[in-house]
Every structure is written in C-alpha cells, then in structure tokens.
mmCIF file of C-alpha atoms and ligand atoms in Angstrom:
data_model
loop_
_atom_site.group_PDB
_atom_site.id
_atom_site.type_symbol
_atom_site.label_atom_id
_atom_site.label_comp_id
_atom_site.label_asym_id
_atom_site.label_seq_id
_atom_site.Cartn_x
_atom_site.Cartn_y
_atom_site.Cartn_z
ATOM 1 C CA VAL A 982 0.000 0.000 0.000
ATOM 2 C CA ALA A 983 2.803 2.394 0.933
ATOM 3 C CA LYS A 984 4.605 1.581 -2.340
ATOM 4 C CA GLY A 985 2.284 3.583 -4.596
ATOM 5 C CA ARG A 986 2.341 6.541 -2.266
ATOM 6 C CA GLY A 987 6.148 6.753 -2.351
ATOM 7 C CA ARG A 988 8.171 8.697 0.163
ATOM 8 C CA GLY A 989 5.404 11.106 1.033
ATOM 9 C CA GLY A 990 3.254 8.286 2.422
ATOM 10 C CA ILE A 991 5.990 7.098 4.728
ATOM 11 C CA GLU A 992 6.754 10.594 5.947
ATOM 12 C CA PHE A 993 3.083 11.130 6.601
ATOM 13 C CA PHE A 994 2.945 7.885 8.582
ATOM 14 C CA GLU A 995 6.011 8.870 10.623
ATOM 15 C CA SER A 996 4.726 12.326 11.413
ATOM 16 C CA THR A 997 1.382 10.851 12.479
ATOM 17 C CA MET A 998 3.179 8.440 14.789
ATOM 18 C CA HIS A 999 5.257 11.297 16.110
ATOM 19 C CA ALA A 1000 2.183 13.415 16.771
ATOM 20 C CA THR A 1001 0.491 10.531 18.595
ATOM 21 C CA ALA A 1002 3.573 9.941 20.751
ATOM 22 C CA LEU A 1003 3.800 13.655 21.543
ATOM 23 C CA ARG A 1004 0.136 13.792 22.446
ATOM 24 C CA ARG A 1005 0.591 10.894 24.859
ATOM 25 C CA VAL A 1006 3.648 12.484 26.486
ATOM 26 C CA ARG A 1007 1.723 15.708 26.951
ATOM 27 C CA LEU A 1008 -1.299 13.854 28.323
ATOM 28 C CA ALA A 1009 0.975 12.075 30.819
ATOM 29 C CA ASP A 1010 2.429 15.407 32.005
ATOM 30 C CA GLU A 1011 -1.055 16.839 32.388
ATOM 31 C CA LEU A 1012 -2.280 13.747 34.224
ATOM 32 C CA ARG A 1013 0.640 13.902 36.680
ATOM 33 C CA ALA A 1014 -0.419 17.437 37.598
ATOM 34 C CA ALA A 1015 -4.122 16.560 37.557
ATOM 35 C CA ILE A 1016 -3.710 13.902 40.260
ATOM 36 C CA THR A 1017 -2.205 16.400 42.707
ATOM 37 C CA ASP A 1018 -4.323 19.381 41.574
ATOM 38 C CA GLY A 1019 -7.638 17.740 42.377
ATOM 39 C CA GLN A 1020 -8.845 17.310 38.781
ATOM 40 C CA LEU A 1021 -9.871 13.688 39.364
ATOM 41 C CA GLN A 1022 -13.484 13.017 40.211
ATOM 42 C CA MET A 1023 -15.412 9.982 41.266
ATOM 43 C CA ARG A 1024 -18.620 8.557 39.916
ATOM 44 C CA TYR A 1025 -20.531 5.684 41.500
ATOM 45 C CA GLN A 1026 -22.762 3.205 39.688
ATOM 46 C CA SER A 1027 -25.157 0.999 41.645
ATOM 47 C CA ILE A 1028 -24.986 -2.777 41.780
ATOM 48 C CA VAL A 1029 -28.465 -4.162 42.356
ATOM 49 C CA GLU A 1030 -29.726 -7.411 43.882
ATOM 50 C CA LEU A 1031 -31.955 -8.823 41.138
ATOM 51 C CA GLY A 1032 -34.416 -10.562 43.464
ATOM 52 C CA SER A 1033 -35.134 -7.624 45.772
ATOM 53 C CA GLY A 1034 -34.094 -4.516 43.845
ATOM 54 C CA ARG A 1035 -31.883 -3.547 46.802
ATOM 55 C CA ILE A 1036 -28.672 -1.575 46.085
ATOM 56 C CA ALA A 1037 -26.073 -4.097 47.208
ATOM 57 C CA GLY A 1038 -23.071 -1.964 46.371
ATOM 58 C CA VAL A 1039 -21.532 0.513 43.959
ATOM 59 C CA GLU A 1040 -18.611 0.542 41.545
ATOM 60 C CA ALA A 1041 -16.243 3.510 41.836
ATOM 61 C CA LEU A 1042 -15.420 4.828 38.348
ATOM 62 C CA VAL A 1043 -12.833 7.577 37.908
ATOM 63 C CA ARG A 1044 -13.241 10.688 35.737
ATOM 64 C CA TRP A 1045 -10.779 13.438 34.843
ATOM 65 C CA GLN A 1046 -12.104 16.995 34.680
ATOM 66 C CA HIS A 1047 -9.595 18.299 32.155
ATOM 67 C CA PRO A 1048 -9.304 22.125 32.136
ATOM 68 C CA VAL A 1049 -9.536 22.293 28.327
ATOM 69 C CA ARG A 1050 -10.905 18.977 27.054
ATOM 70 C CA GLY A 1051 -13.724 18.651 29.583
ATOM 71 C CA LEU A 1052 -14.767 15.524 31.460
ATOM 72 C CA LEU A 1053 -12.680 12.545 30.319
ATOM 73 C CA THR A 1054 -13.621 8.875 30.793
ATOM 74 C CA PRO A 1055 -11.026 6.205 31.647
ATOM 75 C CA ASP A 1056 -10.698 4.947 28.045
ATOM 76 C CA GLN A 1057 -9.220 8.374 27.229
ATOM 77 C CA PHE A 1058 -6.416 8.241 29.824
ATOM 78 C CA ILE A 1059 -6.025 4.864 31.582
ATOM 79 C CA SER A 1060 -3.712 3.388 28.926
ATOM 80 C CA VAL A 1061 -1.379 6.410 29.170
ATOM 81 C CA ALA A 1062 -1.547 6.121 32.965
ATOM 82 C CA GLU A 1063 -0.611 2.436 32.761
ATOM 83 C CA ASP A 1064 2.275 2.990 30.327
ATOM 84 C CA THR A 1065 3.794 5.714 32.502
ATOM 85 C CA GLY A 1066 3.200 4.147 35.919
ATOM 86 C CA LEU A 1067 0.883 7.052 36.786
ATOM 87 C CA VAL A 1068 -1.874 4.502 37.295
ATOM 88 C CA VAL A 1069 -0.371 3.766 40.729
ATOM 89 C CA PRO A 1070 -0.940 7.258 42.218
ATOM 90 C CA LEU A 1071 -4.206 7.453 40.252
ATOM 91 C CA ASP A 1072 -5.557 4.207 41.702
ATOM 92 C CA GLY A 1073 -4.177 5.322 45.084
ATOM 93 C CA TRP A 1074 -6.389 8.393 44.891
ATOM 94 C CA VAL A 1075 -9.366 6.272 43.837
ATOM 95 C CA LEU A 1076 -8.820 3.740 46.667
ATOM 96 C CA GLU A 1077 -8.414 6.480 49.264
ATOM 97 C CA THR A 1078 -11.544 8.322 48.088
ATOM 98 C CA ALA A 1079 -13.672 5.172 47.786
ATOM 99 C CA ILE A 1080 -12.644 3.788 51.193
ATOM 100 C CA ALA A 1081 -13.281 7.142 52.928
ATOM 101 C CA GLN A 1082 -16.678 7.283 51.199
ATOM 102 C CA VAL A 1083 -17.811 3.786 52.124
ATOM 103 C CA ALA A 1084 -16.807 4.410 55.767
ATOM 104 C CA LYS A 1085 -18.923 7.568 55.687
ATOM 105 C CA TRP A 1086 -21.914 5.850 54.064
ATOM 106 C CA ARG A 1087 -21.607 2.982 56.568
ATOM 107 C CA SER A 1088 -21.969 5.402 59.492
ATOM 108 C CA THR A 1089 -24.770 7.429 57.887
ATOM 109 C CA VAL A 1090 -27.054 5.735 55.365
ATOM 110 C CA LEU A 1091 -26.126 2.040 55.233
ATOM 111 C CA GLY A 1092 -26.949 0.839 58.743
ATOM 112 C CA GLY A 1093 -26.152 -2.855 59.033
ATOM 113 C CA SER A 1094 -27.033 -3.880 55.499
ATOM 114 C CA ASP A 1095 -24.606 -5.732 53.238
ATOM 115 C CA PHE A 1096 -22.749 -3.403 50.909
ATOM 116 C CA GLY A 1097 -19.751 -3.613 48.601
ATOM 117 C CA MET A 1098 -17.633 -0.685 47.396
ATOM 118 C CA HIS A 1099 -16.076 -2.010 44.166
ATOM 119 C CA VAL A 1100 -12.735 -0.500 43.104
ATOM 120 C CA ASN A 1101 -10.840 -1.296 39.874
ATOM 121 C CA ILE A 1102 -7.219 -2.257 40.393
ATOM 122 C CA SER A 1103 -4.535 -2.058 37.704
ATOM 123 C CA PRO A 1104 -2.129 -4.976 37.135
ATOM 124 C CA LEU A 1105 0.914 -2.872 38.084
ATOM 125 C CA GLU A 1106 -0.524 -2.367 41.522
ATOM 126 C CA LEU A 1107 -1.337 -5.990 42.116
ATOM 127 C CA ARG A 1108 2.267 -6.974 41.466
ATOM 128 C CA SER A 1109 3.656 -4.460 43.970
ATOM 129 C CA PRO A 1110 4.714 -6.180 47.231
ATOM 130 C CA ALA A 1111 3.348 -3.276 49.316
ATOM 131 C CA PHE A 1112 -0.126 -3.349 47.776
ATOM 132 C CA ALA A 1113 -2.006 -5.552 50.269
ATOM 133 C CA ASP A 1114 -0.609 -3.688 53.291
ATOM 134 C CA ASP A 1115 -1.384 -0.368 51.626
ATOM 135 C CA VAL A 1116 -5.049 -1.356 51.216
ATOM 136 C CA LEU A 1117 -5.294 -2.645 54.803
ATOM 137 C CA GLU A 1118 -3.639 0.533 56.127
ATOM 138 C CA ARG A 1119 -6.180 2.710 54.305
ATOM 139 C CA LEU A 1120 -9.079 0.604 55.641
ATOM 140 C CA GLY A 1121 -7.735 0.861 59.201
ATOM 141 C CA ARG A 1122 -7.136 4.603 59.027
ATOM 142 C CA HIS A 1123 -10.723 5.235 57.860
ATOM 143 C CA ARG A 1124 -12.151 2.601 60.243
ATOM 144 C CA ALA A 1125 -13.748 0.937 57.238
ATOM 145 C CA ALA A 1126 -14.716 -2.736 57.360
ATOM 146 C CA PRO A 1127 -12.615 -4.900 55.003
ATOM 147 C CA GLY A 1128 -15.855 -6.672 54.060
ATOM 148 C CA ASP A 1129 -17.197 -3.414 52.604
ATOM 149 C CA LEU A 1130 -14.460 -3.361 49.944
ATOM 150 C CA VAL A 1131 -14.315 -5.415 46.738
ATOM 151 C CA LEU A 1132 -11.289 -5.136 44.448
ATOM 152 C CA GLU A 1133 -11.940 -5.738 40.751
ATOM 153 C CA VAL A 1134 -9.159 -7.315 38.709
ATOM 154 C CA THR A 1135 -9.381 -8.379 35.068
ATOM 155 C CA GLU A 1136 -8.738 -11.828 33.670
ATOM 156 C CA THR A 1137 -5.757 -10.558 31.721
ATOM 157 C CA GLN A 1138 -4.233 -9.398 34.993
ATOM 158 C CA LEU A 1139 -4.622 -12.846 36.508
ATOM 159 C CA LEU A 1140 -3.357 -14.505 33.332
ATOM 160 C CA GLY A 1141 0.249 -13.967 34.226
ATOM 161 C CA GLU A 1142 -0.548 -14.434 37.895
ATOM 162 C CA ASP A 1143 2.785 -14.671 39.689
ATOM 163 C CA ALA A 1144 3.599 -15.650 43.268
ATOM 164 C CA GLN A 1145 3.456 -11.999 44.368
ATOM 165 C CA THR A 1146 -0.057 -11.478 43.007
ATOM 166 C CA ALA A 1147 -1.311 -14.713 44.544
ATOM 167 C CA LEU A 1148 0.167 -13.713 47.911
ATOM 168 C CA ALA A 1149 -1.404 -10.243 47.807
ATOM 169 C CA LEU A 1150 -4.829 -11.645 46.924
ATOM 170 C CA GLU A 1151 -4.552 -14.286 49.636
ATOM 171 C CA LYS A 1152 -3.642 -11.703 52.273
ATOM 172 C CA LEU A 1153 -6.503 -9.403 51.295
ATOM 173 C CA ARG A 1154 -9.034 -12.253 51.168
ATOM 174 C CA ALA A 1155 -7.883 -13.469 54.592
ATOM 175 C CA ALA A 1156 -8.550 -9.969 55.975
ATOM 176 C CA GLY A 1157 -12.085 -10.092 54.570
ATOM 177 C CA VAL A 1158 -11.645 -7.941 51.450
ATOM 178 C CA GLY A 1159 -13.623 -9.184 48.439
ATOM 179 C CA VAL A 1160 -11.968 -9.880 45.090
ATOM 180 C CA ALA A 1161 -13.903 -9.910 41.808
ATOM 181 C CA ILE A 1162 -12.848 -10.973 38.322
ATOM 182 C CA ASP A 1163 -13.887 -8.072 36.078
ATOM 183 C CA ASP A 1164 -15.078 -8.459 32.475
ATOM 184 C CA PHE A 1165 -15.303 -12.256 32.788
ATOM 185 C CA GLY A 1166 -15.804 -13.843 29.380
ATOM 186 C CA SER A 1167 -14.145 -11.041 27.420
ATOM 187 C CA GLY A 1168 -10.655 -12.530 27.318
ATOM 188 C CA TYR A 1169 -8.865 -15.634 28.452
ATOM 189 C CA SER A 1170 -11.515 -16.949 30.802
ATOM 190 C CA SER A 1171 -10.246 -19.795 32.881
ATOM 191 C CA ILE A 1172 -11.934 -22.180 35.249
ATOM 192 C CA GLY A 1173 -8.618 -22.116 37.117
ATOM 193 C CA TYR A 1174 -9.260 -18.620 38.513
ATOM 194 C CA MET A 1175 -12.716 -19.668 39.675
ATOM 195 C CA ARG A 1176 -11.386 -22.759 41.388
ATOM 196 C CA ARG A 1177 -8.347 -21.247 43.062
ATOM 197 C CA GLN A 1178 -10.390 -19.476 45.718
ATOM 198 C CA SER A 1179 -8.421 -16.265 45.227
ATOM 199 C CA VAL A 1180 -11.643 -14.588 44.054
ATOM 200 C CA ASP A 1181 -15.199 -14.625 45.357
ATOM 201 C CA THR A 1182 -17.122 -12.712 42.695
ATOM 202 C CA ILE A 1183 -17.390 -13.021 38.909
ATOM 203 C CA LYS A 1184 -18.476 -9.994 36.896
ATOM 204 C CA ILE A 1185 -19.893 -11.263 33.610
ATOM 205 C CA ASP A 1186 -18.793 -8.983 30.769
ATOM 206 C CA ARG A 1187 -21.304 -6.783 28.994
ATOM 207 C CA SER A 1188 -20.534 -8.469 25.633
ATOM 208 C CA LEU A 1189 -22.192 -11.648 26.976
ATOM 209 C CA ILE A 1190 -25.262 -9.785 28.231
ATOM 210 C CA THR A 1191 -26.138 -7.609 25.210
ATOM 211 C CA ASP A 1192 -27.883 -10.299 23.117
ATOM 212 C CA LEU A 1193 -29.169 -12.373 26.019
ATOM 213 C CA ASP A 1194 -32.860 -11.869 25.263
ATOM 214 C CA THR A 1195 -32.564 -12.374 21.476
ATOM 215 C CA ASP A 1196 -29.854 -14.979 20.926
ATOM 216 C CA PRO A 1197 -30.493 -18.503 22.303
ATOM 217 C CA GLN A 1198 -26.785 -19.331 22.123
ATOM 218 C CA GLN A 1199 -25.885 -16.340 24.313
ATOM 219 C CA LEU A 1200 -28.481 -17.536 26.774
ATOM 220 C CA ARG A 1201 -26.857 -20.989 26.932
ATOM 221 C CA VAL A 1202 -23.393 -19.434 27.387
ATOM 222 C CA ALA A 1203 -24.638 -17.255 30.256
ATOM 223 C CA ALA A 1204 -26.369 -20.293 31.798
ATOM 224 C CA ALA A 1205 -23.122 -22.290 31.589
ATOM 225 C CA ILE A 1206 -21.075 -19.530 33.254
ATOM 226 C CA LEU A 1207 -23.684 -19.141 35.995
ATOM 227 C CA GLY A 1208 -23.581 -22.912 36.492
ATOM 228 C CA LEU A 1209 -19.828 -22.729 37.072
ATOM 229 C CA VAL A 1210 -20.246 -19.763 39.402
ATOM 230 C CA GLU A 1211 -22.660 -21.789 41.486
ATOM 231 C CA ALA A 1212 -20.529 -24.941 41.395
ATOM 232 C CA PHE A 1213 -17.571 -23.034 42.813
ATOM 233 C CA GLY A 1214 -19.672 -21.241 45.424
ATOM 234 C CA LEU A 1215 -19.003 -17.804 43.911
ATOM 235 C CA THR A 1216 -21.227 -14.768 43.416
ATOM 236 C CA ALA A 1217 -22.179 -13.382 39.996
ATOM 237 C CA VAL A 1218 -22.718 -9.783 38.907
ATOM 238 C CA ALA A 1219 -23.935 -9.202 35.338
ATOM 239 C CA GLU A 1220 -22.448 -6.068 33.732
ATOM 240 C CA GLY A 1221 -24.085 -3.774 31.208
ATOM 241 C CA VAL A 1222 -27.707 -4.720 31.900
ATOM 242 C CA GLU A 1223 -29.814 -2.287 29.894
ATOM 243 C CA THR A 1224 -33.262 -3.867 29.563
ATOM 244 C CA PRO A 1225 -35.817 -5.389 31.966
ATOM 245 C CA ALA A 1226 -35.870 -8.500 29.726
ATOM 246 C CA GLN A 1227 -32.122 -9.044 30.273
ATOM 247 C CA ALA A 1228 -32.557 -8.602 34.026
ATOM 248 C CA ALA A 1229 -35.437 -11.084 34.113
ATOM 249 C CA ARG A 1230 -33.462 -13.708 32.146
ATOM 250 C CA LEU A 1231 -30.433 -13.298 34.394
ATOM 251 C CA HIS A 1232 -32.531 -13.623 37.529
ATOM 252 C CA ALA A 1233 -34.190 -16.769 36.153
ATOM 253 C CA LEU A 1234 -30.726 -18.227 35.437
ATOM 254 C CA GLY A 1235 -29.708 -17.711 39.072
ATOM 255 C CA CYS A 1236 -27.580 -14.575 38.662
ATOM 256 C CA ARG A 1237 -27.785 -12.693 41.950
ATOM 257 C CA TYR A 1238 -26.656 -9.164 41.042
ATOM 258 C CA GLY A 1239 -26.780 -6.792 38.078
ATOM 259 C CA GLN A 1240 -25.209 -3.496 37.085
ATOM 260 C CA GLY A 1241 -26.061 -1.296 34.139
ATOM 261 C CA PHE A 1242 -27.922 1.634 32.668
ATOM 262 C CA LEU A 1243 -31.256 -0.103 33.479
ATOM 263 C CA TRP A 1244 -30.728 0.964 37.098
ATOM 264 C CA GLY A 1245 -28.628 4.030 36.452
ATOM 265 C CA ARG A 1246 -25.486 5.530 34.979
ATOM 266 C CA PRO A 1247 -22.452 6.354 37.108
ATOM 267 C CA VAL A 1248 -23.398 9.430 39.197
ATOM 268 C CA ARG A 1249 -21.707 11.967 41.459
ATOM 269 C CA THR A 1250 -21.119 11.250 45.153
ATOM 270 C CA ARG A 1251 -23.890 13.593 46.318
ATOM 271 C CA THR A 1252 -26.438 11.996 43.983
ATOM 272 C CA MET A 1253 -25.514 8.483 45.152
ATOM 273 C CA SER A 1254 -25.695 9.598 48.807
ATOM 274 C CA ASP A 1255 -29.226 10.962 48.252
ATOM 275 C CA HIS A 1256 -30.190 7.780 46.455
ATOM 276 C CA LEU A 1257 -28.894 5.526 49.249
ATOM 277 C CA ARG A 1258 -30.594 7.671 51.894
ATOM 278 C CA ALA A 1259 -33.931 7.530 50.063
ATOM 279 C CA ARG A 1260 -33.627 3.735 49.790
ATOM 280 C CA ALA A 1261 -32.850 3.432 53.514
ATOM 281 C CA HIS A 1262 -35.939 5.501 54.412
ATOM 282 C CA ALA A 1263 -38.124 3.429 52.104
ATOM 283 C CA ALA A 1264 -36.788 0.200 53.653
ATOM 284 C CA ARG A 1265 -37.514 1.460 57.182
ATOM 285 C CA ALA A 1266 -41.023 2.435 56.146
ATOM 286 C CA GLY A 1267 -41.428 -1.103 54.848
ATOM 287 C CA ARG A 1268 -41.761 -0.114 51.226
HETATM 288 P P1 C2E B 366 -15.363 -1.673 34.002
HETATM 289 O O1 C2E B 366 -14.672 -1.891 35.288
HETATM 290 O O2 C2E B 366 -15.857 -2.886 33.279
HETATM 291 O O3 C2E B 366 -16.556 -0.652 34.322
HETATM 292 C C1 C2E B 366 -17.798 -0.695 33.714
HETATM 293 C C2 C2E B 366 -17.877 0.286 32.547
HETATM 294 O O4 C2E B 366 -19.069 0.016 31.821
HETATM 295 C C3 C2E B 366 -17.976 1.742 32.999
HETATM 296 O O5 C2E B 366 -17.352 2.542 32.019
HETATM 297 C C4 C2E B 366 -19.480 1.976 32.989
HETATM 298 O O6 C2E B 366 -19.849 3.333 32.842
HETATM 299 C C5 C2E B 366 -19.894 1.169 31.782
HETATM 300 N N1 C2E B 366 -21.272 0.712 31.884
HETATM 301 C C6 C2E B 366 -21.976 0.426 32.996
HETATM 302 N N2 C2E B 366 -23.218 0.011 32.716
HETATM 303 C C7 C2E B 366 -23.333 0.036 31.367
HETATM 304 C C8 C2E B 366 -24.415 -0.284 30.455
HETATM 305 O O7 C2E B 366 -25.519 -0.657 30.831
HETATM 306 N N3 C2E B 366 -24.158 -0.146 29.127
HETATM 307 C C9 C2E B 366 -22.956 0.296 28.656
HETATM 308 N N4 C2E B 366 -22.810 0.423 27.341
HETATM 309 N N5 C2E B 366 -21.909 0.599 29.481
HETATM 310 C C10 C2E B 366 -22.101 0.469 30.827
HETATM 311 P P2 C2E B 366 -16.246 3.647 32.384
HETATM 312 O O8 C2E B 366 -16.625 4.361 33.650
HETATM 313 O O9 C2E B 366 -16.000 4.437 31.152
HETATM 314 O O10 C2E B 366 -14.965 2.790 32.723
HETATM 315 C C11 C2E B 366 -14.330 2.024 31.736
HETATM 316 C C12 C2E B 366 -13.260 1.140 32.302
HETATM 317 O O11 C2E B 366 -12.174 1.903 32.832
HETATM 318 C C13 C2E B 366 -13.735 0.294 33.480
HETATM 319 O O12 C2E B 366 -14.416 -0.847 32.994
HETATM 320 C C14 C2E B 366 -12.437 -0.028 34.171
HETATM 321 O O13 C2E B 366 -11.804 -1.142 33.573
HETATM 322 C C15 C2E B 366 -11.600 1.211 33.913
HETATM 323 N N6 C2E B 366 -11.609 2.052 35.127
HETATM 324 C C16 C2E B 366 -12.602 2.837 35.610
HETATM 325 N N7 C2E B 366 -12.230 3.438 36.762
HETATM 326 C C17 C2E B 366 -10.961 3.003 37.023
HETATM 327 C C18 C2E B 366 -10.016 3.248 38.092
HETATM 328 O O14 C2E B 366 -10.285 3.971 39.055
HETATM 329 N N8 C2E B 366 -8.799 2.624 38.015
HETATM 330 C C19 C2E B 366 -8.502 1.796 36.964
HETATM 331 N N9 C2E B 366 -7.264 1.210 36.969
HETATM 332 N N10 C2E B 366 -9.355 1.530 35.969
HETATM 333 C C20 C2E B 366 -10.569 2.116 35.991
HETATM 334 MG MG1 MG B 367 -14.817 -2.793 36.945
HETATM 335 MG MG1 MG B 368 -16.197 -4.595 34.149
HETATM 336 MG MG1 MG B 369 -16.865 -5.045 31.088
#
C-alpha cells in the first residue's frame, strides 16, 4: 500500500506516529499534575440485587475533569496512565476516596445492610509487594470494614498471575476484602481462577449480556457460566444490563446481582448519597 504513495506516504505515517507519541507524552504530564491538583473526580454506579431490587453496592469509576478537554472517561487516559506508571498514584487516589466514602456511608445511610464498594485495580498495583498492606492501612485509618471493599481485577491481569499477586490476593481475602474478576468472558476466561479461591465474585462482561434476550446461544453461554459460578460457590454480577428483559433472564438463570444503565449511569457522590438515603428511608417504612 505504501509503495504507490512513495516517500510522502511514509513521511506522513512517521509524522502521524510522532504526533500521537507527543500527544501521549503531553497527556501524561497533564495527568501527573491533575492527580495532585484535584482534577480527578469519582462517579458511583449501583450494583443491584436482582431478586429484591436492593442496592447491594456501587462501583467507583474515575473521571478526569480536564481544564480544556472537559470531562474525560477512563478509556481516554487509563492506557497512558498504565504505560507511565501514573496509574499507581491514580488508583491510590481512587482507593483512598472510595474507602473514605464507604466508611462515611456505613456510618450514615447504610446501617447494618450488606454493601460492597467495588474499586478497579490495575495490574501494576497488584504486582507491587506493598499493595495488600497499603489497602489494609487505608481501611484501618478510615475505620472501614474490610468486608465493605471489593477489588476488581481483570482476567488478563490474573493470566500472568505470579507468586506476588497470589500472595497479595490471599492476604486481602484473609482480611475479609472481596476480590472480583472483572469483564469475565471477554478474554482468556479460565476455570482455574474460579477454582483457586483467590476470588469470590465473577463480573460477567457486557458483551455476553447484550444479546441475552434475542440470541439462544448467548443464553446458553450465560447459563453455563452461571452454572460454574454456582458450582464453585461464587457470586455473579452481570455487567451492562440495559433492559428489563435481560434482568429477568439473568434472575431466572440464578444470577444474583446486576449493574447497568437499566438501574442508572455512574453518578456523582452527592447523587448516590441521596439515592442511598432515600432507599434506607423506604426500607424502614417497609416499602
Ligand atoms: P469496568 O470496570 O468494566 O466498568 C464498567 C464500565 O461500563 C464503565 O465505564 C461503565 O460506565 C460502563 N457501563 C456500565 N453500565 C453500562 C451499560 O448498561 N451499558 C454500557 N454500554 N456501558 C455500561 P467507564 O466508567 O467508562 O470505565 C471504563 C473502564 O475503565 C472500566 O471498565 C475499568 O476497567 C476502567 N476504570 C474505571 N475506573 C478506574 C479506576 O479507578 N482505576 C482503573 N485502573 N481503571 C478504571
Ligand atoms: Mg470494573
Ligand atoms: Mg467490568
Ligand atoms: Mg466489562
């Protein structure tokens, strides 16, 4: 293809590559400053118990309020953060904020009900020897219950699971922290992870949920995964649930929890606080 275009084509390609590299370097510089300047924001999306409609937890999802480009979602900066190691301070900020928030909700709106604050963890972090102690230190400092925290790790992260990662997960699980496999079914899904007891929750990827109510094969795949989840004594959360029909199918198949636009998009802290408070009042009034 480049042959016909001659030298100009190659130069164009190189300058495009150069521009992309420059853009990433600049984004990394901006992100470094953003983490310390308070440009990161948190959104929370509810995780709902399918049988009762109760909010059983939330997932913390980071946003970057960029001074020029506006509100950025993780797909616009996480890969740069991972390549530059900035994902460690970034996830540190997210962990700190989420743990402080769940401790606050526990003492105000949650009462004694079961609740899980889900936080996404990057692979870099999981391989750091200090990670488990860092999480436990943050929990202790905020007087948050380890059982109120669930760390989400992706299959790809567990794929190269080394001794260090296994040790960290074991230590956290022993302290009562939950561990979920995120985006299950989107990559190299392995029964090994389910069996090894290093995780307690499986989040079924959105790609397996989308066609659930129209494609009989998708339905059988979801049923098979939920069968494995049950066989290993794990808990399932379906991601990306957008229609009541999907929710009904999942519930019928024995999936306990769901997350998706059907119940709400990720919202600001204040909005989620109001939502949780309203739910608590309704529960007390027996509604
Ligand atoms: P994830 O952990 O799988 O998070 C779920 C993503 O799906 C979120 O996108 C959420 O807004 C979106 N989503 C939820 N329900 C629906 C639905 O019904 N339909 C559709 N189409 N989408 C839905 P978001 O917030 O853009 O995050 C994208 C990914 O970025 C996350 O995927 C997670 O892997 C990563 N991420 C988010 N926050 C953090 C963080 O604090 N640290 C790290 N390391 N990664 C993060
Ligand atoms: Mg996640
Ligand atoms: Mg996910
Ligand atoms: Mg997913």
